[in-house]
GROMACS .gro file of C-alpha atoms in nm:
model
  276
    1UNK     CA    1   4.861  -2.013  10.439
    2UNK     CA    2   5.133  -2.218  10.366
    3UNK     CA    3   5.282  -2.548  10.490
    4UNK     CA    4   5.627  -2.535  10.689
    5UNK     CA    5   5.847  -2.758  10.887
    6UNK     CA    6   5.841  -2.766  11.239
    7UNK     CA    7   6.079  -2.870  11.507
    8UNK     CA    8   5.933  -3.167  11.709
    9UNK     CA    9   5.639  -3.244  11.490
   10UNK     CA   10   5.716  -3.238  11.145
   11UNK     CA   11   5.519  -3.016  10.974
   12UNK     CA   12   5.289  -2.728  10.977
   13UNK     CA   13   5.070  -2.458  10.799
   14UNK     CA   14   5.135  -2.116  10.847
   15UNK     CA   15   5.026  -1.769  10.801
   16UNK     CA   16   5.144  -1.572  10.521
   17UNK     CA   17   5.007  -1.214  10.647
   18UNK     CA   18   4.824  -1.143  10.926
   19UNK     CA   19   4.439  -1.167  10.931
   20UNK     CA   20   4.197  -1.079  11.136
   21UNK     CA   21   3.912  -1.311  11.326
   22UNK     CA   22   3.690  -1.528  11.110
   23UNK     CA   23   3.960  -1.509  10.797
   24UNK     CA   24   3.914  -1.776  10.543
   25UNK     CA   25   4.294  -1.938  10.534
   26UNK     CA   26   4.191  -2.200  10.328
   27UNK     CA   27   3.897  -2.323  10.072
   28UNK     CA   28   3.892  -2.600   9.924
   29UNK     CA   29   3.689  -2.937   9.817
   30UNK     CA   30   3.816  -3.232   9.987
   31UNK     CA   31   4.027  -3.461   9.803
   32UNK     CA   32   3.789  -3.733   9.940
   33UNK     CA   33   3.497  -3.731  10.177
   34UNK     CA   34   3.279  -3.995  10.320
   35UNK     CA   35   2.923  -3.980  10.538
   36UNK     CA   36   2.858  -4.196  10.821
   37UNK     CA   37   2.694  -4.473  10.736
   38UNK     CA   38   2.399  -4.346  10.934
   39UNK     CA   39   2.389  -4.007  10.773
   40UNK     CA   40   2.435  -4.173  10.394
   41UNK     CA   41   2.078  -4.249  10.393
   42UNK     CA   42   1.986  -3.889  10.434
   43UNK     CA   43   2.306  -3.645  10.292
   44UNK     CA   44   2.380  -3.554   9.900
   45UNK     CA   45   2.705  -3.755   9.861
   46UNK     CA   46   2.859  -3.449   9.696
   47UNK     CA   47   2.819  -3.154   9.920
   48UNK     CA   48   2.642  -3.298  10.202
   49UNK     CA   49   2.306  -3.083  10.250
   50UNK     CA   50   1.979  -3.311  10.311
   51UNK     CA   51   1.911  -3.452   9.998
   52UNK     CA   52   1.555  -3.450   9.837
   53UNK     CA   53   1.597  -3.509   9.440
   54UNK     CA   54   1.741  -3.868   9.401
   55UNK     CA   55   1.821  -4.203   9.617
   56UNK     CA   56   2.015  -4.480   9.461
   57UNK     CA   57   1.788  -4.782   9.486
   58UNK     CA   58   2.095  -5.026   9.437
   59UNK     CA   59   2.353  -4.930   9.650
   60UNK     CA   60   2.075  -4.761   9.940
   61UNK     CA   61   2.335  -4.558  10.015
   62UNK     CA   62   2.390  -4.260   9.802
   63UNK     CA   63   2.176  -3.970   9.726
   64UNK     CA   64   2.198  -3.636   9.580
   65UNK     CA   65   2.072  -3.290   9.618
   66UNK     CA   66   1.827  -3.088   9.360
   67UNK     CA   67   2.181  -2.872   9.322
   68UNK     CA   68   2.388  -3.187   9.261
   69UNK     CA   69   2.162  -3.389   9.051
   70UNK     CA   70   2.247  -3.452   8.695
   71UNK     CA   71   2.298  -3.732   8.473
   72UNK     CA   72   2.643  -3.670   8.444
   73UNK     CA   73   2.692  -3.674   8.842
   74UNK     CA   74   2.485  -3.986   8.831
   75UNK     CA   75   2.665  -4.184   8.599
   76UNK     CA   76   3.018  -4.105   8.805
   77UNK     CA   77   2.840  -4.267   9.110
   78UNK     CA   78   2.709  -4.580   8.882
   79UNK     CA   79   3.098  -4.692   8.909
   80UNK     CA   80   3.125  -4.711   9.258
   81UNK     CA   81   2.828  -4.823   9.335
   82UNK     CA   82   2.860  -5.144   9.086
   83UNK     CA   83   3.134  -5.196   9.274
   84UNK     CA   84   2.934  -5.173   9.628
   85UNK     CA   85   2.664  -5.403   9.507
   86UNK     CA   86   2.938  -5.673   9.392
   87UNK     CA   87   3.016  -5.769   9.736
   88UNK     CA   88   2.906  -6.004   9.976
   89UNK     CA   89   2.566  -5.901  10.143
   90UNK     CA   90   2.789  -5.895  10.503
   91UNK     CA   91   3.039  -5.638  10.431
   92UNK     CA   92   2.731  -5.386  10.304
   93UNK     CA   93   2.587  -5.422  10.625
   94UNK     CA   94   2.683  -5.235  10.949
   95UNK     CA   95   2.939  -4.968  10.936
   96UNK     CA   96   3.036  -4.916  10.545
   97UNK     CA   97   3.233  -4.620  10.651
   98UNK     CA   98   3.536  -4.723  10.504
   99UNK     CA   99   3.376  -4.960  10.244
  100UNK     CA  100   3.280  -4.656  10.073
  101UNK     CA  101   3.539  -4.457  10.143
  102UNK     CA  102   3.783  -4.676   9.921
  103UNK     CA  103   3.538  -4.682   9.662
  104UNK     CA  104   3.518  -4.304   9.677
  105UNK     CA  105   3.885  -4.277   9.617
  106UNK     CA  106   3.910  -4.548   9.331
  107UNK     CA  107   3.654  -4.339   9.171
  108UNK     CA  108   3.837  -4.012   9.235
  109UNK     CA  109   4.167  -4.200   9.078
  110UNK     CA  110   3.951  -4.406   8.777
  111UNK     CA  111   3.688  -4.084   8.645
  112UNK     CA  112   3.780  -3.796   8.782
  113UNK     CA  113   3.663  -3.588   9.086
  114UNK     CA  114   3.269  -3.569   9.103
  115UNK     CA  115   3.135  -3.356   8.835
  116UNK     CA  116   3.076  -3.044   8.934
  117UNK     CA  117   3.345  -2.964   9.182
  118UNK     CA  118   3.590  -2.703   9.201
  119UNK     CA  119   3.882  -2.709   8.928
  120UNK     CA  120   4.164  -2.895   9.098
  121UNK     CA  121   3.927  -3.107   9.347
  122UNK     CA  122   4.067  -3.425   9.490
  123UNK     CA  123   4.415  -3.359   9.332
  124UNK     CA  124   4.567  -3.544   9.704
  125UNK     CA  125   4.348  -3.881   9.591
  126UNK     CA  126   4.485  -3.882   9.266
  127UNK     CA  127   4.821  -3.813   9.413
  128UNK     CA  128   4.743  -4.137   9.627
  129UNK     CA  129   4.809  -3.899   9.929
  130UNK     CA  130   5.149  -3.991   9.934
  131UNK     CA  131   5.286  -3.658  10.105
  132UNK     CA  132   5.056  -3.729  10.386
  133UNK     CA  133   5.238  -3.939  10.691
  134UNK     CA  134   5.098  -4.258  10.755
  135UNK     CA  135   5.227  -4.222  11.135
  136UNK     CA  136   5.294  -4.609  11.144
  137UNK     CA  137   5.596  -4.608  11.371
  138UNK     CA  138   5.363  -4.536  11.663
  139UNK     CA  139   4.999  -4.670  11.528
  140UNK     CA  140   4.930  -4.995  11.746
  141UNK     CA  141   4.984  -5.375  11.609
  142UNK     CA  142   4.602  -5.391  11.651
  143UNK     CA  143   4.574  -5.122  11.379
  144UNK     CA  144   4.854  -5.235  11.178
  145UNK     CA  145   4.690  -5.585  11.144
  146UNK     CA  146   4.325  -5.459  11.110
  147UNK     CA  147   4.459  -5.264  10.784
  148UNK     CA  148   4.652  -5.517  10.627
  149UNK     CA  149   4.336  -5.730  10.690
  150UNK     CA  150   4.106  -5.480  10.535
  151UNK     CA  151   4.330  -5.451  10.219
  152UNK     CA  152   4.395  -5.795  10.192
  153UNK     CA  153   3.988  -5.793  10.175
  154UNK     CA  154   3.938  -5.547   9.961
  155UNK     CA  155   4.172  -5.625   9.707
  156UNK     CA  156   4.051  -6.009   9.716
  157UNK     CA  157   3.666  -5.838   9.580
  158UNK     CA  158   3.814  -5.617   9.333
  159UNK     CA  159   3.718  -5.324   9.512
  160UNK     CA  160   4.017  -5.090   9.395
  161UNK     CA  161   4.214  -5.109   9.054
  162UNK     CA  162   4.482  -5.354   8.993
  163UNK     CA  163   4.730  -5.050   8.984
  164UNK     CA  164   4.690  -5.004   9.392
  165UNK     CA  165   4.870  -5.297   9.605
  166UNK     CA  166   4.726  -5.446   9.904
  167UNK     CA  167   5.022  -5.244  10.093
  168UNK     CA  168   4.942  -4.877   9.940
  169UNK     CA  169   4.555  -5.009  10.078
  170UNK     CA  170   4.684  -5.061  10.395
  171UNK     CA  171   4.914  -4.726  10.414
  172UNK     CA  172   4.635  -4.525  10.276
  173UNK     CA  173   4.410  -4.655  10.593
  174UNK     CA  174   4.695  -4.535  10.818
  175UNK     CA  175   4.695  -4.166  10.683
  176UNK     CA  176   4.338  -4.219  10.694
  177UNK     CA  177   4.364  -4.280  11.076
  178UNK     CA  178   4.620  -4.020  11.107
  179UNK     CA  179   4.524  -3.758  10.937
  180UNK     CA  180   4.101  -3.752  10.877
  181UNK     CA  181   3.950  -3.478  10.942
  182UNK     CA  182   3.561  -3.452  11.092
  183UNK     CA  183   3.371  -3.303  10.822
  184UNK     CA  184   3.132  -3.224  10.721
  185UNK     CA  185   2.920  -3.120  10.994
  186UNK     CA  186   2.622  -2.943  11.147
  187UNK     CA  187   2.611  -2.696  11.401
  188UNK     CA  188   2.501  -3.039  11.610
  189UNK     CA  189   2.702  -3.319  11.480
  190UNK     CA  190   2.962  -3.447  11.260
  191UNK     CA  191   2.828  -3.630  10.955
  192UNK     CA  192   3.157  -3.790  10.824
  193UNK     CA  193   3.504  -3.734  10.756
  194UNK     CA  194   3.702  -3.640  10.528
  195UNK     CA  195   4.086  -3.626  10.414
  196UNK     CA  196   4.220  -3.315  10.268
  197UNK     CA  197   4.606  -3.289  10.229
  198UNK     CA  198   4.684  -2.941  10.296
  199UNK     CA  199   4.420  -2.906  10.629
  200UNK     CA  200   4.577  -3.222  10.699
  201UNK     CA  201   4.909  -3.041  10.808
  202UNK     CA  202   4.769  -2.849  11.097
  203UNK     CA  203   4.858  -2.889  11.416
  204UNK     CA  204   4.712  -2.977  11.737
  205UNK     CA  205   4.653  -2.708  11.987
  206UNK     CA  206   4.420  -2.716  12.310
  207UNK     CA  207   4.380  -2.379  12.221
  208UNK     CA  208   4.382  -2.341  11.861
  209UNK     CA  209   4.366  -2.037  11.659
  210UNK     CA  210   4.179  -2.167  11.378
  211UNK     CA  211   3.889  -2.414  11.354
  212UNK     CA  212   3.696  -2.635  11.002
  213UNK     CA  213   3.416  -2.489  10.850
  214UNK     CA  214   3.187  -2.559  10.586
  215UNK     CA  215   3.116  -2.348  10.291
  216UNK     CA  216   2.869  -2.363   9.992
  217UNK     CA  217   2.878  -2.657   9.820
  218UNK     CA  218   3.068  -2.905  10.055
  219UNK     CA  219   3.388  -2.700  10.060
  220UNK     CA  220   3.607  -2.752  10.329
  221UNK     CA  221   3.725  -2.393  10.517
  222UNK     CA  222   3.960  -2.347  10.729
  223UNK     CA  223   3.927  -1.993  10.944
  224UNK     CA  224   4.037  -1.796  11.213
  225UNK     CA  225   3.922  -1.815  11.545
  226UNK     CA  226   4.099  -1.497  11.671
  227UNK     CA  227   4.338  -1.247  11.489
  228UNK     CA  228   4.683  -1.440  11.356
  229UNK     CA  229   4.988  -1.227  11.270
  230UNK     CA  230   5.199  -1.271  10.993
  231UNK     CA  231   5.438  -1.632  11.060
  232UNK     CA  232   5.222  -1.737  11.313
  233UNK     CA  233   5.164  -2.126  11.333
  234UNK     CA  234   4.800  -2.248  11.243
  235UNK     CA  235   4.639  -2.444  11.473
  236UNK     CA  236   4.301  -2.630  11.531
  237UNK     CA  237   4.184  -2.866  11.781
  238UNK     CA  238   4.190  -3.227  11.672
  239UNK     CA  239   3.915  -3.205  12.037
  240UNK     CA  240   3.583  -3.105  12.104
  241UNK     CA  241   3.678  -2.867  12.318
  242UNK     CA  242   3.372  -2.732  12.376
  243UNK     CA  243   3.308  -3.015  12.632
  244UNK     CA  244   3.372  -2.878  12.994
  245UNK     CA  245   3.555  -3.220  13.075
  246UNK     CA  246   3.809  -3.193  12.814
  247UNK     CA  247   3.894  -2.856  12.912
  248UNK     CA  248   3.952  -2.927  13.237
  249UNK     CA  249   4.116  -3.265  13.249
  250UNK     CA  250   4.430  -3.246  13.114
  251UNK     CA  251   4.451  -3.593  13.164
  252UNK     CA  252   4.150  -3.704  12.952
  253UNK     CA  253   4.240  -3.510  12.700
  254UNK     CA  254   4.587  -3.648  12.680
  255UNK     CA  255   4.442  -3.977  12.676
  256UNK     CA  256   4.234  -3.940  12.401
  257UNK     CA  257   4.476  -3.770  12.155
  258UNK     CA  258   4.693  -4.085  12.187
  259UNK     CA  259   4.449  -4.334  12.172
  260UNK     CA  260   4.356  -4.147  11.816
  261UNK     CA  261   4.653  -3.979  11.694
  262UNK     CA  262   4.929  -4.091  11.933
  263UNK     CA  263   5.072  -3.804  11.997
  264UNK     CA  264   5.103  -3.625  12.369
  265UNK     CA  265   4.996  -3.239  12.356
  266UNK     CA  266   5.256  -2.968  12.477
  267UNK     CA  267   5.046  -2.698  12.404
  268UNK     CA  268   4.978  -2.385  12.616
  269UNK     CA  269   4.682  -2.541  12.809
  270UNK     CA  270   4.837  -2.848  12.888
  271UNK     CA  271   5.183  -2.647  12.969
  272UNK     CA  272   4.988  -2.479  13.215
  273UNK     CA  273   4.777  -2.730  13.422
  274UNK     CA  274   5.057  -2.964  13.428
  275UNK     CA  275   5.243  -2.724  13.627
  276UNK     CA  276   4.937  -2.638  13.807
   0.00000   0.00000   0.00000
């Protein structure tokens, strides 16, 4: 697939020959991936299956799989976790979601993607994810403020590198909010998210074409959910639309895309019940 513009929404990813249901578009390693604090406990922090070879004592919230393990994957962890352990007692308890997930990407940009990834792996982190939108001229003032406050915290621990400003902190939370994908995930349940820059440029659709999946080894997927021809637009659902209420309320649905993404859906679903 490849990314294009589009007219109205920016940009997009598109096919480059036609492919039939269940096609692997895309397959990748995110460029940077965090677990719900509530799943951190219990997930490797590389590629997410149930962990049952080593728990970090210090930071309690790290582990890694008998596949993951090694000393070299355990020393790239050491730096972000001294840096987890350095902070107030307060701000490592509750929801470290995005704690973490700065730490994660300081130690993408400082060592290196974690040791044993793909070639290429977390090239958008290193890249500070600068080609991905940060959406701010519609994100709400509460947002706005809540990242600048969240930088201006970060930065005042010495949680990221001298070379990152308080204001790239707060733009990088924006794209976060824009552009995160759920993954990874069970058949069940999401277990964190992740940001990815190319999977990043799909587009919305009530009725996508495409839909994330999860390969060996925490790699992110991206596939076919029907046949796509050749220049066709690549879609997923940024929904679960496998809840009966959000296919059938047109106006829940539009109320939860712009409380999250701020955007209002013109898709082929909502074309069609609006003028129903």
């Amino acid at each position: 697939m490849e990314v294009r513009e589009v007219e109205g929404k920016g940009r997009g990813c598109f096919a480059t020959a036609a492919a039939p249901q269940e096609s692997v578009m895309l397959s990748t390693y995110p460029d940077c991936a965090v677990l719900y604090t509530a799943m951190a406990g219990s997930r490797c922090g590389i590629c997410f299956a149930e962990h049952d070879e080593w728990f970090c004592d210090e930071c309690s919230s790290f582990g890694l799989c008998n596949q993951c393990d090694s000393p070299e994957t355990r020393e790239w962890h050491s730096h972000e976790c001294a840096r987890f352990i350095s902070v107030p007692p307060p701000m490592r308890s509750g929801d470290t979601d995005y704690l973490r997930f700065v730490l994660r990407y300081g130690n993408c940009l400082a060592h290196g993607p974690p040791p044993g990834t793909p070639p290429g792996s977390c090239n958008g982190a290193r890249e500070h994810f600068s080609t991905l939108s940060t959406n701010k001229e519609v994100q709400t003032d509460d947002f706005l403020a809540w990242a600048v406050q969240f930088a201006g915290l970060f930065k005042s621990h010495g949680l990221v590198d001298e070379g990152i400003s308080e204001e790239q902190l707060a733009e990088l939370f924006c794209r976060v909010r824009a552009n995160a994908l759920g993954f990874p995930f069970t058949s069940e349940e999401n277990l964190g998210w992740a940001l990815e820059v190319k999977a990043a440029m799909l587009n919305h659709s009530c009725l996508p074409n495409c839909y994330i999946g999860q390969g060996q080894g925490g790699v992110l997927e991206v596939r076919t959910k029907k046949p796509v021809q050749d220049g066709e637009e690549l879609t997923i659902s940024y929904l679960d639309m496998t809840r009966a209420d959000l296919c059938e309320d047109i106006k829940l649905r539009q109320e939860n895309l712009m409380d999250t993404f701020r955007f209002t859906c013109s898709c082929e679903l909502c074309t069609s019940q609006m003028k129903g």
